[in-house]
XYZ file of C-alpha atoms in Angstrom:
696
model
C -30.717 5.205 1.538
C -27.880 3.433 2.665
C -28.348 3.652 6.619
C -32.188 2.610 5.900
C -30.980 -0.860 4.385
C -28.572 -1.966 5.854
C -31.033 -1.816 9.228
C -33.682 -3.758 6.931
C -30.960 -6.352 6.376
C -29.795 -6.565 10.017
C -32.956 -7.420 11.070
C -34.196 -9.411 8.658
C -30.132 -11.490 9.433
C -31.348 -11.365 13.489
C -34.809 -12.780 12.682
C -33.526 -15.848 10.539
C -30.988 -16.057 13.441
C -33.588 -16.143 16.114
C -35.748 -18.596 13.730
C -33.067 -20.668 13.775
C -32.311 -21.590 17.291
C -35.351 -22.089 17.902
C -35.042 -25.081 20.320
C -36.497 -28.855 19.360
C -39.591 -29.304 19.621
C -41.467 -25.853 19.540
C -43.988 -25.206 17.673
C -42.434 -22.589 15.197
C -40.075 -24.845 14.271
C -42.709 -26.168 11.629
C -44.291 -24.021 10.563
C -41.817 -20.571 10.321
C -40.049 -19.950 7.509
C -36.455 -19.806 7.995
C -34.644 -16.059 6.002
C -31.307 -17.733 6.635
C -30.505 -21.449 6.142
C -26.873 -21.120 5.355
C -25.571 -17.857 7.150
C -22.012 -18.806 6.335
C -20.641 -18.380 3.607
C -17.762 -19.199 1.535
C -14.625 -18.653 3.408
C -11.771 -17.023 2.066
C -9.121 -19.487 1.533
C -5.910 -17.079 0.322
C -5.309 -19.402 -1.928
C -5.517 -18.762 -6.661
C -5.369 -21.251 -9.337
C -2.793 -19.991 -11.672
C -5.011 -20.512 -15.253
C -3.365 -20.421 -19.008
C -5.401 -20.148 -21.552
C -4.722 -23.430 -23.774
C -8.508 -23.059 -26.022
C -11.271 -21.532 -27.850
C -13.582 -23.692 -29.509
C -16.079 -22.838 -32.823
C -19.676 -20.543 -32.369
C -22.422 -21.906 -32.565
C -26.358 -21.480 -32.440
C -28.674 -23.753 -31.432
C -31.353 -25.944 -33.303
C -32.930 -23.257 -33.913
C -33.379 -18.983 -32.652
C -33.768 -19.385 -28.403
C -36.017 -17.154 -27.176
C -34.119 -17.258 -24.112
C -30.623 -14.537 -24.125
C -29.179 -17.284 -21.648
C -28.524 -19.125 -24.336
C -26.961 -17.312 -26.954
C -23.028 -17.799 -25.911
C -20.058 -18.180 -28.189
C -20.843 -21.908 -28.082
C -21.979 -23.811 -25.201
C -19.025 -26.401 -24.548
C -19.427 -27.487 -21.477
C -16.756 -29.654 -20.294
C -13.570 -31.179 -21.163
C -12.471 -34.971 -20.628
C -8.699 -36.921 -22.271
C -9.136 -40.276 -24.071
C -8.286 -43.479 -22.189
C -6.573 -44.902 -24.526
C -3.566 -43.047 -23.889
C -3.524 -41.193 -26.803
C -3.053 -37.523 -25.053
C -6.860 -36.169 -26.891
C -9.338 -34.048 -24.598
C -12.814 -34.356 -25.747
C -14.895 -31.185 -25.745
C -19.108 -31.597 -26.369
C -20.708 -28.595 -27.422
C -24.736 -28.850 -26.445
C -25.698 -27.750 -29.296
C -24.521 -30.537 -31.512
C -20.573 -30.911 -32.467
C -17.888 -33.223 -30.099
C -14.804 -32.569 -30.225
C -11.436 -33.500 -30.359
C -8.784 -31.166 -28.471
C -5.143 -31.394 -29.235
C -3.151 -30.350 -25.555
C 0.214 -28.847 -27.138
C -0.906 -26.987 -29.946
C -5.188 -26.846 -28.394
C -6.306 -26.955 -32.109
C -9.245 -28.859 -32.126
C -11.999 -30.047 -35.352
C -14.935 -32.163 -34.981
C -14.790 -36.086 -34.610
C -18.218 -36.418 -34.260
C -21.650 -33.821 -35.141
C -24.662 -35.853 -32.809
C -27.219 -33.139 -34.398
C -26.227 -33.389 -37.957
C -26.553 -37.607 -37.008
C -30.757 -37.095 -35.467
C -32.604 -35.049 -37.526
C -35.339 -34.036 -34.435
C -31.772 -33.237 -33.003
C -33.637 -30.044 -30.102
C -31.083 -27.435 -29.375
C -33.627 -24.210 -28.931
C -34.910 -24.107 -25.368
C -33.877 -25.299 -21.542
C -29.941 -24.386 -20.651
C -29.083 -27.769 -20.286
C -30.658 -29.160 -23.642
C -28.475 -30.595 -26.490
C -26.213 -32.601 -26.948
C -25.695 -32.949 -23.019
C -22.714 -35.112 -22.676
C -19.707 -37.631 -23.676
C -18.366 -40.891 -21.639
C -15.978 -42.864 -23.739
C -15.920 -46.499 -22.001
C -13.230 -47.203 -20.197
C -11.919 -50.693 -23.080
C -12.157 -47.011 -25.760
C -8.712 -48.586 -27.140
C -9.758 -51.206 -28.232
C -13.723 -51.654 -28.556
C -13.900 -48.328 -30.752
C -17.748 -48.098 -27.974
C -18.122 -45.046 -26.959
C -21.721 -42.935 -24.968
C -23.515 -39.856 -26.051
C -26.959 -38.148 -24.200
C -29.325 -35.818 -26.523
C -32.092 -34.426 -26.194
C -34.987 -34.675 -29.282
C -38.131 -33.135 -30.439
C -40.363 -32.166 -33.292
C -41.782 -35.806 -34.223
C -39.528 -37.321 -32.208
C -42.702 -37.250 -29.876
C -44.883 -38.969 -32.103
C -42.520 -41.456 -33.890
C -40.216 -42.494 -31.075
C -41.564 -44.610 -27.630
C -39.820 -43.399 -24.315
C -38.599 -46.983 -22.811
C -39.363 -46.241 -19.510
C -42.321 -44.426 -17.432
C -41.974 -40.444 -19.341
C -43.343 -37.753 -18.276
C -47.438 -36.035 -18.590
C -47.635 -34.225 -21.156
C -43.859 -35.267 -22.500
C -42.426 -32.862 -24.851
C -38.694 -33.936 -24.599
C -36.643 -37.116 -25.578
C -33.595 -37.642 -23.475
C -31.657 -40.095 -25.311
C -28.516 -42.372 -24.784
C -26.960 -43.824 -27.617
C -23.534 -46.508 -28.590
C -21.460 -45.255 -31.256
C -17.902 -47.453 -32.087
C -15.745 -46.849 -34.130
C -14.162 -49.378 -36.463
C -10.644 -46.960 -35.898
C -10.554 -46.067 -32.236
C -7.264 -44.320 -32.993
C -8.737 -42.249 -35.819
C -9.883 -38.451 -36.298
C -12.650 -37.990 -37.150
C -16.091 -41.151 -36.292
C -16.674 -43.274 -38.745
C -18.885 -45.741 -37.365
C -22.023 -47.109 -36.478
C -24.504 -46.459 -33.806
C -27.585 -47.211 -31.804
C -29.674 -45.937 -29.419
C -29.894 -47.490 -25.858
C -32.410 -46.191 -23.983
C -34.563 -42.491 -24.129
C -36.779 -41.098 -21.858
C -39.966 -38.886 -21.987
C -39.975 -34.877 -19.688
C -41.385 -33.102 -19.828
C -40.638 -29.854 -19.084
C -37.329 -27.948 -20.838
C -34.789 -27.542 -17.813
C -33.497 -30.955 -15.874
C -33.124 -33.265 -17.850
C -30.006 -35.775 -18.849
C -26.914 -34.311 -17.744
C -23.776 -36.115 -17.004
C -23.562 -39.494 -18.404
C -20.156 -41.207 -16.722
C -18.532 -44.374 -16.231
C -16.910 -45.042 -12.070
C -12.629 -44.232 -13.052
C -11.573 -46.742 -9.292
C -13.194 -50.196 -10.859
C -11.128 -52.136 -12.771
C -12.241 -55.097 -15.036
C -13.055 -57.700 -12.682
C -15.181 -55.518 -10.509
C -18.897 -55.364 -10.280
C -18.597 -52.140 -11.208
C -16.353 -52.016 -14.247
C -19.140 -51.168 -17.463
C -21.574 -49.977 -15.892
C -23.009 -46.538 -17.313
C -24.030 -43.568 -14.159
C -27.078 -41.589 -15.658
C -28.149 -38.449 -13.991
C -31.098 -37.623 -15.094
C -32.884 -34.262 -13.816
C -37.320 -33.536 -12.650
C -37.915 -32.146 -16.288
C -38.522 -29.411 -13.858
C -41.358 -28.740 -12.147
C -40.759 -31.680 -10.307
C -42.671 -30.292 -7.544
C -45.765 -29.637 -8.818
C -48.277 -30.254 -11.082
C -47.792 -33.285 -13.096
C -45.024 -34.709 -12.848
C -44.427 -33.403 -9.676
C -42.901 -35.498 -6.524
C -41.290 -37.845 -9.450
C -38.174 -37.860 -7.870
C -39.641 -40.016 -4.912
C -41.443 -42.293 -7.106
C -39.043 -44.711 -7.506
C -42.067 -46.609 -10.395
C -40.605 -43.514 -12.064
C -36.488 -42.549 -14.383
C -36.436 -39.088 -13.636
C -34.720 -37.045 -10.682
C -32.840 -39.534 -9.754
C -29.201 -41.180 -11.077
C -29.459 -44.154 -13.235
C -27.404 -47.314 -14.073
C -27.405 -49.337 -16.176
C -24.610 -52.073 -18.293
C -24.403 -51.324 -21.939
C -22.950 -55.217 -23.088
C -26.380 -56.739 -21.375
C -29.852 -56.723 -22.121
C -31.707 -58.192 -19.694
C -34.238 -54.411 -19.609
C -37.540 -53.922 -21.107
C -36.240 -53.080 -24.252
C -33.449 -55.030 -24.443
C -31.236 -52.131 -25.068
C -28.776 -52.708 -22.724
C -28.502 -54.546 -18.846
C -29.541 -53.370 -14.979
C -27.521 -54.745 -12.798
C -28.147 -57.367 -9.764
C -26.499 -55.107 -7.727
C -28.248 -52.178 -8.653
C -30.621 -50.241 -5.285
C -34.354 -51.863 -6.880
C -33.381 -54.811 -8.909
C -35.922 -56.722 -9.536
C -37.995 -55.118 -7.554
C -42.381 -54.945 -9.481
C -43.329 -51.314 -8.943
C -39.465 -49.967 -9.240
C -37.252 -49.078 -11.944
C -34.482 -51.125 -11.510
C -31.936 -48.845 -13.403
C -32.300 -47.153 -10.465
C -29.244 -46.420 -8.463
C -30.181 -43.582 -6.283
C -33.091 -41.053 -6.535
C -34.922 -37.520 -4.678
C -32.880 -35.187 -7.241
C -34.230 -32.188 -8.990
C -31.389 -31.228 -11.026
C -27.947 -33.716 -10.809
C -26.095 -31.329 -12.917
C -22.271 -33.282 -12.265
C -21.001 -36.908 -10.438
C -17.913 -37.779 -9.235
C -15.903 -40.736 -7.922
C -12.977 -39.178 -5.988
C -9.738 -41.689 -7.110
C -8.035 -41.403 -4.068
C -9.468 -41.720 -0.007
C -12.089 -43.893 0.407
C -13.141 -43.432 -3.310
C -16.308 -42.112 -2.681
C -19.310 -40.493 -5.253
C -19.805 -37.525 -5.271
C -22.774 -35.047 -6.501
C -23.763 -31.006 -7.412
C -26.804 -31.082 -6.449
C -28.668 -27.732 -7.718
C -31.446 -26.140 -5.972
C -34.715 -23.947 -6.475
C -35.461 -22.328 -3.733
C -31.366 -20.779 -1.953
C -29.394 -24.631 -1.138
C -26.521 -25.090 -3.533
C -25.585 -28.400 -2.547
C -22.824 -31.525 -2.222
C -23.749 -35.339 -1.648
C -21.398 -38.233 -1.376
C -24.067 -40.967 -2.899
C -23.697 -44.499 -2.158
C -26.542 -47.006 -3.044
C -30.091 -46.678 -3.140
C -29.408 -43.411 -0.890
C -32.600 -40.124 -1.175
C -30.764 -36.839 -1.168
C -34.696 -36.003 -0.968
C -36.683 -33.409 -3.763
C -38.839 -32.696 -3.356
C -39.547 -32.474 -0.060
C -35.576 -31.362 0.691
C -34.026 -28.619 -0.409
C -30.140 -29.200 0.910
C -31.297 -30.547 4.868
C -34.246 -27.549 4.858
C -37.806 -28.887 4.218
C -39.958 -27.508 0.963
C -43.591 -26.701 1.048
C -45.218 -26.698 -2.305
C -46.410 -23.703 -0.605
C -44.616 -20.960 -0.979
C -42.276 -20.565 -3.727
C -40.095 -18.386 -1.245
C -38.729 -20.073 1.547
C -37.827 -23.100 3.308
C -38.647 -24.334 6.055
C -36.965 -26.832 9.349
C -36.719 -29.890 9.047
C -39.712 -32.236 10.961
C -39.685 -33.257 14.810
C -39.394 -36.782 13.210
C -37.292 -36.167 10.733
C -34.633 -39.807 10.901
C -37.782 -41.942 9.960
C -37.347 -40.893 6.063
C -33.607 -41.186 5.834
C -32.612 -38.408 3.474
C -28.977 -38.121 2.310
C -28.424 -34.673 3.515
C -25.702 -32.677 1.817
C -22.281 -32.780 3.407
C -21.186 -28.962 2.236
C -24.114 -26.382 0.619
C -24.160 -22.821 -0.006
C -26.680 -20.152 -0.294
C -28.435 -17.956 -2.720
C -28.624 -14.425 0.129
C -30.776 -13.474 -3.123
C -31.827 -9.324 -2.513
C -33.936 -7.531 0.146
C -36.888 -6.931 -2.852
C -35.835 -10.590 -4.997
C -39.470 -11.066 -5.679
C -39.185 -15.246 -5.958
C -39.779 -15.658 -9.003
C -37.058 -15.232 -10.627
C -33.202 -16.752 -11.263
C -30.750 -15.302 -8.771
C -27.854 -16.345 -10.390
C -26.355 -18.851 -8.340
C -26.100 -23.459 -10.044
C -23.657 -25.315 -8.473
C -21.180 -27.445 -10.774
C -19.109 -30.339 -9.520
C -15.723 -31.209 -9.710
C -14.111 -33.388 -8.864
C -11.956 -34.267 -5.372
C -7.967 -33.400 -6.770
C -6.027 -35.464 -6.575
C -2.503 -34.581 -9.138
C 0.889 -34.203 -9.007
C 1.045 -30.594 -10.653
C -0.443 -29.276 -7.864
C 0.606 -29.823 -3.924
C -1.916 -27.133 -2.250
C -4.877 -28.240 -3.850
C -4.067 -31.980 -2.571
C -7.699 -33.712 -1.452
C -9.343 -30.312 -2.138
C -13.486 -30.984 -3.689
C -13.031 -28.866 -6.172
C -16.108 -27.095 -7.996
C -17.631 -23.133 -9.351
C -20.569 -22.097 -9.150
C -22.153 -21.854 -12.967
C -23.276 -18.538 -13.011
C -21.290 -16.052 -11.147
C -18.105 -17.739 -11.749
C -16.706 -17.736 -8.500
C -14.562 -20.505 -8.498
C -14.163 -22.669 -4.492
C -13.534 -25.956 -2.564
C -13.288 -28.264 0.226
C -12.239 -30.793 1.736
C -12.743 -33.986 0.758
C -10.986 -34.916 4.883
C -14.220 -32.503 5.974
C -16.970 -33.977 3.896
C -19.238 -36.117 5.603
C -22.939 -37.970 5.967
C -24.566 -36.378 8.407
C -28.288 -37.396 9.480
C -29.232 -35.047 10.337
C -28.289 -32.270 7.952
C -26.664 -30.752 10.175
C -22.708 -30.388 10.501
C -21.707 -29.860 6.864
C -17.608 -29.048 5.098
C -16.513 -25.548 5.280
C -16.988 -23.677 1.689
C -13.586 -22.040 0.277
C -13.562 -19.342 -1.432
C -10.079 -18.944 -4.805
C -8.619 -17.298 -6.115
C -7.305 -16.661 -9.955
C -4.653 -15.042 -11.815
C -3.400 -15.072 -15.293
C 0.347 -16.702 -16.047
C 1.909 -13.475 -15.752
C 0.763 -13.270 -11.723
C -2.092 -10.276 -12.142
C -5.180 -10.932 -10.286
C -8.300 -11.544 -12.721
C -12.185 -13.761 -11.606
C -13.628 -15.192 -13.539
C -15.764 -12.806 -15.525
C -12.911 -10.914 -16.291
C -11.858 -14.034 -18.668
C -14.941 -15.401 -20.192
C -15.709 -11.785 -20.705
C -19.254 -11.683 -18.987
C -21.479 -11.067 -15.674
C -22.952 -14.548 -16.526
C -19.359 -17.497 -17.440
C -21.685 -20.453 -17.695
C -18.601 -21.410 -15.716
C -17.683 -25.194 -14.915
C -15.169 -28.160 -14.927
C -12.603 -30.717 -15.799
C -10.001 -32.435 -16.234
C -7.565 -34.754 -17.188
C -6.007 -38.289 -17.362
C -3.871 -37.827 -14.799
C -6.196 -35.390 -13.121
C -5.112 -31.610 -14.063
C -8.000 -29.903 -13.552
C -9.792 -27.353 -17.024
C -12.608 -24.917 -16.624
C -13.803 -23.806 -19.290
C -17.306 -20.802 -20.168
C -19.237 -21.126 -23.072
C -19.387 -16.582 -22.824
C -16.945 -17.753 -24.961
C -16.046 -20.598 -25.735
C -12.151 -20.842 -23.904
C -10.674 -23.143 -21.863
C -7.751 -22.855 -19.699
C -5.840 -24.762 -17.420
C -4.983 -24.956 -14.006
C -1.071 -24.675 -14.159
C -0.306 -23.394 -11.727
C -0.870 -22.516 -7.504
C -0.557 -19.398 -5.508
C -0.899 -17.549 -2.357
C -3.789 -15.005 -2.369
C -1.712 -11.321 -0.772
C 2.188 -13.663 -1.399
C 4.628 -11.156 -1.956
C 7.315 -11.663 0.445
C 8.447 -7.543 1.167
C 12.050 -7.330 3.042
C 13.540 -4.601 2.003
C 12.526 -2.857 4.813
C 12.108 -4.068 8.676
C 11.138 -1.750 11.736
C 10.490 -3.216 15.890
C 11.871 -2.059 18.430
C 9.522 1.346 18.140
C 7.452 1.173 20.649
C 8.522 4.741 21.860
C 6.650 7.887 21.481
C 9.367 9.446 19.280
C 9.015 6.851 17.030
C 4.575 7.447 17.035
C 2.358 10.158 15.112
C -1.217 10.069 16.881
C -4.120 11.960 16.148
C -4.168 13.324 20.225
C -1.366 12.752 21.722
C -3.288 13.430 24.773
C -5.083 9.946 24.233
C -2.053 8.052 23.534
C 0.977 6.657 26.094
C 3.860 4.779 25.633
C 4.973 2.815 28.457
C 7.779 0.688 26.737
C 7.235 -2.656 24.911
C 3.276 -1.264 24.168
C 1.688 1.662 22.608
C -1.652 2.179 24.085
C -4.945 3.864 23.269
C -5.937 5.229 26.559
C -8.494 7.657 25.808
C -11.738 7.185 23.110
C -11.767 8.901 20.241
C -14.165 11.751 19.212
C -15.246 12.547 15.515
C -13.884 14.879 13.654
C -14.176 17.145 10.820
C -14.257 15.936 7.032
C -14.949 12.236 5.428
C -15.768 9.812 8.240
C -13.317 7.321 8.478
C -11.601 6.564 12.160
C -12.143 8.293 15.148
C -8.037 8.227 16.679
C -4.550 6.652 15.737
C -1.680 7.529 15.720
C 1.637 7.145 12.835
C 4.370 4.825 12.601
C 7.127 8.158 11.976
C 10.236 6.517 12.047
C 11.551 5.154 9.126
C 10.983 5.269 5.587
C 7.837 5.888 3.645
C 6.698 1.900 2.400
C 5.683 -0.284 -0.472
C 4.949 -3.041 -0.559
C 4.134 -3.707 3.611
C 3.704 -7.108 6.134
C 2.367 -5.801 9.345
C 2.791 -8.247 12.116
C 1.604 -7.310 15.425
C -0.391 -8.672 18.308
C -3.363 -6.485 19.430
C -5.869 -6.463 22.442
C -9.886 -4.242 23.012
C -9.263 -2.683 26.431
C -13.000 -1.688 25.334
C -15.190 -4.100 28.225
C -16.330 -7.470 26.217
C -20.539 -6.462 26.531
C -19.446 -3.812 24.128
C -19.869 -6.309 21.040
C -19.832 -2.822 18.707
C -15.932 -2.804 19.973
C -13.125 -1.744 17.479
C -9.298 -1.321 17.229
C -7.929 -0.751 13.149
C -4.108 -1.387 11.647
C -3.758 1.579 9.191
C -1.429 1.179 5.998
C -1.146 2.651 3.410
C -1.518 6.048 5.055
C -0.464 9.432 3.183
C -2.703 12.120 5.609
C -5.131 12.702 8.060
C -7.805 11.569 4.854
C -6.359 9.341 2.650
C -5.499 6.436 3.741
C -6.162 1.459 3.987
C -7.375 0.438 7.584
C -8.453 -2.738 8.841
C -10.874 -3.055 11.317
C -11.318 -5.296 13.385
C -13.806 -6.235 15.718
C -16.265 -7.904 17.651
C -19.407 -7.036 15.384
C -19.527 -7.413 11.670
C -23.156 -7.759 10.909
C -22.908 -3.395 9.902
C -21.403 -2.098 7.658
C -17.900 -0.198 9.035
C -17.637 -3.559 11.046
C -14.996 -5.931 11.050
C -14.149 -5.041 7.077
C -10.548 -3.656 5.286
C -11.320 -0.224 3.939
C -9.979 3.130 2.691
C -10.930 6.539 3.355
C -10.012 8.741 0.182
C -10.883 12.120 0.429
C -14.689 11.049 1.526
C -16.638 8.038 3.675
C -14.705 4.755 4.298
C -15.118 3.046 1.685
C -15.185 -1.193 2.493
C -13.429 -3.237 -0.283
C -12.915 -6.720 0.795
C -14.933 -9.129 -0.716
C -16.522 -10.897 2.546
C -19.109 -7.695 3.192
C -22.403 -9.438 1.612
C -25.042 -6.106 1.722
C -27.843 -8.903 0.368
C -27.168 -9.677 3.719
C -25.645 -7.568 6.374
C -22.591 -9.265 7.320
C -18.812 -9.997 6.988
C -16.274 -11.798 8.157
C -16.882 -13.901 10.976
C -15.692 -11.400 14.133
C -11.836 -11.201 14.340
C -12.443 -10.631 18.347
C -14.163 -11.326 20.562
C -12.584 -10.850 24.474
C -10.258 -9.451 26.570
C -6.868 -11.527 25.094
C -4.124 -10.060 23.254
C -4.778 -11.551 19.828
C -1.981 -12.138 16.825
C -2.594 -10.312 13.898
C -1.052 -9.743 9.610
C -1.516 -7.629 7.092
C -0.142 -8.296 4.041
C 0.044 -5.456 1.271
C 0.742 -6.209 -1.990
C 1.307 -3.220 -3.882
C 2.257 -3.925 -7.458
C -1.304 -5.761 -7.734
C -3.165 -4.819 -5.045
C -3.818 -7.781 -3.141
C -4.389 -7.141 0.932
C -5.380 -10.227 3.440
C -5.914 -9.913 7.257
C -4.922 -13.337 9.536
C -5.892 -13.865 13.074
C -3.974 -15.997 16.097
C -1.413 -17.369 14.041
C -4.313 -18.903 11.110
C -2.921 -19.831 7.582
C -6.339 -18.398 5.384
C -6.657 -14.925 5.913
C -9.824 -14.177 7.982
C -10.451 -10.662 5.477
C -9.298 -10.030 1.592
C -9.410 -7.037 -0.528
C -8.195 -6.257 -3.702
C -7.312 -2.089 -4.509
C -5.100 0.117 -6.217
C -6.381 3.351 -4.257
C -2.448 3.522 -3.191
C 0.681 1.450 -4.244
C 2.122 3.269 -0.322
C 1.861 4.834 3.219
C 2.834 4.930 6.173
C 0.754 2.371 8.929
C -0.265 2.753 12.396
C -2.971 1.624 15.004
C -6.060 2.922 16.772
C -9.786 3.404 16.142
C -12.501 4.871 16.434
C -14.458 5.853 19.345
C -12.730 2.743 21.884
C -9.116 1.609 23.539
C -7.047 -0.745 23.376
C -3.275 -1.026 22.047
C -0.393 -2.878 20.652
C 3.050 -4.663 21.016
C 5.346 -6.853 18.590
C 5.089 -4.503 16.574
C 7.227 -6.336 13.018
C 6.696 -4.781 9.672
C 8.611 -6.089 7.174
C 8.301 -3.410 3.368
C 9.916 -2.568 0.332
C 10.226 0.622 -0.192
C 7.924 3.657 -1.813
C 9.099 3.860 -5.468
């Protein structure tokens, strides 16, 4: 059954590839669905974050028993930041209603403001973003005591209160922005006044108000200083029904980023100002508060505090695409006509389509980075695939040099940690070029590899980034209400075994081949001259030779040059690097191949008394592909395999890259010997050097 599934998935991947490479203008360009919009997966970075748990916020409950099990979390904390008053106090909003202050040194928290208690119609019982969504402190909070909250109301509010901007038909929820003024900004609990600034009506229970914030780069006297930005979702179903098309409608606020002046009064309700430099200010029939538009669920935005101070938005997609956009005044992200750089069709809930030939005339703002969902082959197109992006920010802090210039972000659901290089995040009007996305590992403070699912204690992590005033990153999870600070970085498989050094071992008496007659040892090379044949027992490499000189090795770093002598027109050609070798049915190997489209190729495997098992973290079973092919020609290639026996980390590097081609985490074997071989191809090895620690 497994082989049948791989065959099916491979066929789907090949069809997707054929569709996406059709020439411009071909009839199928507008008619054929794209089965795999973004074939490239996030690549391993070889870098990990060291995480220290600093707090667990109190358990909380929604405003009423939820019907959606995804709302049944320890709590619903969704951000951590630092007050702009040099007090060192962190703040944490909980969607279920409380605003907490958190002591950075002790990790102790207390309620600063009960937002839920301040509003009788407060609602957080349905919808993943409903409740007390966000808080933003005015840059002059130390002097004026002002801060702003976004929350959701329902119930009596729907009949007793009126939205300020055009509501959606069949409004069921109000998103509300309030301004609070503390009598004493230094106080540890709030006492003061508040006033409502803005109320927006939404039809659905999802994609309501998301983030609100101030531009940290703006200084007193700048046009942007003190202007409040708000990301406003499409209310759910912004592509169909009564509110279909709202994100493209400049006459309504849904599906937009808004920008207002809380200190002004020229808005329709007189409670705030509409900045004159907003792109649509003063234009008839258009909402002057709009800064950018065309959005489904604009989850998180941030400004780079270095570089050219660009604004970035993490946008949660519908079908397939989780995207990052650079946002400028007047930009149109494209929803619901586009999802990422693909055509969204309202008559097809299962696929995206290529862009039309005349797409340039629309001037959509396509992603500077993106990844897709890769749903399983049996996905029914209506269920949640378990992916959603949560944007972080470009790291410009001082404590973690390895992260500088990287835009850090997460997948909310599965807890993956990722980044892109800010320098590679460039706008492309055609939507073809995007920055490479890299995956990050995670470690506890003892250096043990961990995952965010493990740290959160749940397969659904509900993970988000925050930061302090110095730009140092924090992570927080709703699953268990915990907050971790990133206290360091660590190289993946970064052990440095140096006690034993093996080199100049090319002579035949140093090697033990499976079939000696198939091997040649001319002096500076080890040559597999004849292809091997399948042998009885578990499925494993057919022919290899093990280096028998020296001690049995523990952690090891293997450096060598390899060459494939099988003709390049044979796509499934391969060589292998053996390590952790115990005997003929117990060892690891790294498979280096021209092909990455089927399970046995181009990956890291373990043979443990049974058929070889793939253990690398790059295999995408839903799309039947692994890491990009490692060897595609007849040239020599430099290969490094690092195996850290203590942690189980394995990394494979090719041609001097600082980032691994493949990684794995497995503790089956903590010692063994190294070797070289293939399944049924021929090749050779030279310049072998092994640094290792003796087996214990």
